[in-house]
């Protein structure tokens, strides 16, 4: 492609709203442009890279027997009402009305549409298992669209759905998907981990997220320093055992702690360690109030609390409810003398404590020498805290370390959640009607593109992995006003095209400095410069990522490039 007539607007400066590298570089290098918050156009070279990711995904899906289809972006509300998600999906679902005032959702995901199709068209176990996928723009009105393509409101997703006759069969499909996902992200040149994730209120069993390791990731991964164990921090069980203190319980007493708010403040003020205090937080769990206790140096994990109660919703109790129920504000709460309508649950670590401090449900007052069982009752002890670095790994091998990750893919055993609500059944080999067992599998295609840039860039621009770049070769002539340079570059361009090599040709009448800077920004893996030695038929070849360069005769170029890409 000749660059002189292509839409690749490059920028010298980072756009003001771009906080992270992939956002900055994709805009600066002319891959994308924002249309509105979280909504982007892909310019020609951006579209090319997006297609590369798409094609890898498509190939790996087809390899495991999934078939591509296309569902509409407009989804009638009736289907979403069948599963209850018209309400539970909340304000992330974009909704519109047609001229007859019928309600539609803009597709955020397609479980309802596919389940409705399959229940009508698939009747027999002989047609199962069945896996279909599509690659399509999704719409989600994210509360905080940010980081460019990483969290958009319209973004490209691959979503696949499987229908099986049994859980065993679902396990097999899931395994294949898992492998296919690993292949996709490996081929995209990504350093990633598959981590155990939370199945939440979807009613599913197993679920894994594929995380690209990156400082800018929104998720925290807890992984073992010696084994393959890795989980989303939300999910990692804590297996630490706590030895009960052998201290004799003393007499609980009230102490004044004026102005001491944090666990550290109170501990310093009372002259003990942070882990000798109890942290108390009031939650609303569906329509019940729960006071959750952890040791002062631990953090309560609301996902674990939600799972403990099998609840649909967990949130911090409002300041108003807290005052009404416990008589004090957030910094002064404690488990002693709480009213009956508040249930007290505690993390296992609390059970081992003796003579510790806790809030007294009075502003500026704490108890010291409080002991669970003696001074207050706990309805239930459970694993309620976030795992921490240094905790033993849940698989029994090694200790836990943290890393940040970008979720690029998600595989999910849905089970019967949708098929039951939507009545998707089939006749088994005994002629009996059975509910279909489902799985769903997503890849953020546009998010993956941004994740690749997060892992492949340097000070000057993007450094695409070989098979992700928009073009294989960037050809430029240093000074196209010089006839011999222009002629040689034109000739080389033709022979590269003829050899089936994707080449972007910077034939613009710009200064060499501008061309080199743009070339570095684009990140095409190999650059060929036609310059001073054009008259001798010699050009310079430079690798973008390593900076390695050599001079070659023009006639050697095609073979050199082909071999370089084969290696
Ligand atoms: P997140 O926790 O990041 O919001 P999610 O759990 O809502 O993700 P899924 O519903 O599992 O995501 O969607 C499948 C995939 O689509 C995700 O793994 C992710 O790669 C991608 N994705 C989800 N939301 C967005 C978004 N707002 N912008 C870009 N990609 C997204
Ligand atoms: Mg989301």
XYZ file of N, CA and C in Angstrom, residues 60-69 71 114 118 122 127-134 158-164 169-170 172-177 180-181 437-441:
132
model
N -8.668 -20.861 15.355
C -8.605 -21.745 16.527
C -9.999 -22.254 16.913
N -11.020 -21.447 16.679
C -12.392 -21.897 16.971
C -12.779 -23.009 15.993
N -12.476 -22.779 14.709
C -12.882 -23.781 13.721
C -12.138 -25.092 13.912
N -10.883 -24.988 14.391
C -10.081 -26.182 14.658
C -10.745 -27.098 15.677
N -11.482 -26.532 16.624
C -12.120 -27.381 17.637
C -13.588 -27.654 17.309
N -13.964 -27.374 16.075
C -15.307 -27.757 15.645
C -16.403 -26.775 16.009
N -16.020 -25.528 16.323
C -17.038 -24.488 16.536
C -17.314 -23.836 15.183
N -18.574 -23.485 14.938
C -18.909 -22.915 13.636
C -19.344 -21.472 13.758
N -18.868 -20.680 12.789
C -19.150 -19.247 12.865
C -20.558 -18.947 12.397
N -21.226 -18.054 13.099
C -22.533 -17.570 12.685
C -22.614 -16.084 13.005
N -25.274 -13.197 14.836
C -26.550 -12.839 15.457
C -26.684 -11.319 15.413
N -29.073 -16.929 21.443
C -28.653 -18.254 20.966
C -29.503 -19.355 21.607
N -31.571 -22.183 19.583
C -31.284 -23.612 19.718
C -32.499 -24.380 20.263
N -33.037 -27.384 17.748
C -32.322 -28.615 18.103
C -33.210 -29.443 19.027
N -27.937 -34.407 17.814
C -27.377 -33.153 17.273
C -26.369 -32.503 18.232
N -26.212 -33.126 19.396
C -25.321 -32.541 20.417
C -24.028 -33.338 20.515
N -22.904 -32.770 20.949
C -22.739 -31.369 21.344
C -22.690 -30.420 20.133
N -22.995 -29.179 20.409
C -23.040 -28.163 19.373
C -22.345 -26.908 19.902
N -21.404 -26.383 19.109
C -20.748 -25.138 19.531
C -20.739 -24.147 18.382
N -21.206 -22.951 18.633
C -21.196 -21.903 17.604
C -20.492 -20.670 18.158
N -20.012 -19.828 17.251
C -19.400 -18.574 17.710
C -19.674 -17.469 16.709
N -19.462 -16.251 17.152
C -19.537 -15.097 16.257
C -18.494 -14.078 16.705
N -15.419 -11.905 20.525
C -15.778 -13.222 20.013
C -16.562 -13.877 21.131
N -17.785 -14.292 20.838
C -18.521 -15.042 21.849
C -18.937 -16.383 21.270
N -18.697 -17.426 22.056
C -19.054 -18.786 21.626
C -19.976 -19.387 22.669
N -20.843 -20.290 22.209
C -21.813 -20.936 23.098
C -21.840 -22.414 22.788
N -21.814 -23.232 23.845
C -21.881 -24.671 23.606
C -23.119 -25.258 24.266
N -23.659 -26.283 23.616
C -24.837 -27.002 24.106
C -24.467 -28.472 24.177
N -24.612 -29.052 25.362
C -24.204 -30.435 25.570
C -25.325 -31.212 26.236
N -19.951 -34.140 29.030
C -19.737 -33.646 27.678
C -19.344 -32.164 27.701
N -19.949 -31.402 28.597
C -19.562 -29.991 28.745
C -18.094 -29.881 29.153
N -15.719 -31.789 28.374
C -14.876 -32.013 27.193
C -14.812 -30.769 26.319
N -15.963 -30.150 26.084
C -15.978 -28.932 25.270
C -15.146 -27.840 25.945
N -15.311 -27.738 27.247
C -14.590 -26.722 28.022
C -13.074 -26.907 27.887
N -12.634 -28.159 27.991
C -11.213 -28.478 27.834
C -10.687 -27.996 26.486
N -11.466 -28.302 25.437
C -11.050 -27.916 24.079
C -10.979 -26.399 23.949
N -11.966 -25.716 24.500
C -11.977 -24.259 24.467
C -10.747 -23.703 25.172
N -7.868 -24.036 22.979
C -7.963 -23.099 21.860
C -7.596 -21.686 22.328
N -8.073 -21.311 23.516
C -7.758 -19.976 24.045
C -6.258 -19.829 24.283
N -27.203 -28.544 28.635
C -26.146 -28.056 29.516
C -25.281 -27.110 28.687
N -25.109 -25.890 29.163
C -24.465 -24.879 28.315
C -23.121 -24.371 28.848
N -22.357 -23.826 27.923
C -21.129 -23.107 28.283
C -21.061 -21.839 27.459
N -20.377 -20.819 27.950
C -20.159 -19.643 27.097
C -18.711 -19.200 27.230
N -18.212 -18.616 26.145
C -16.767 -18.415 26.017
C -16.504 -17.108 25.279
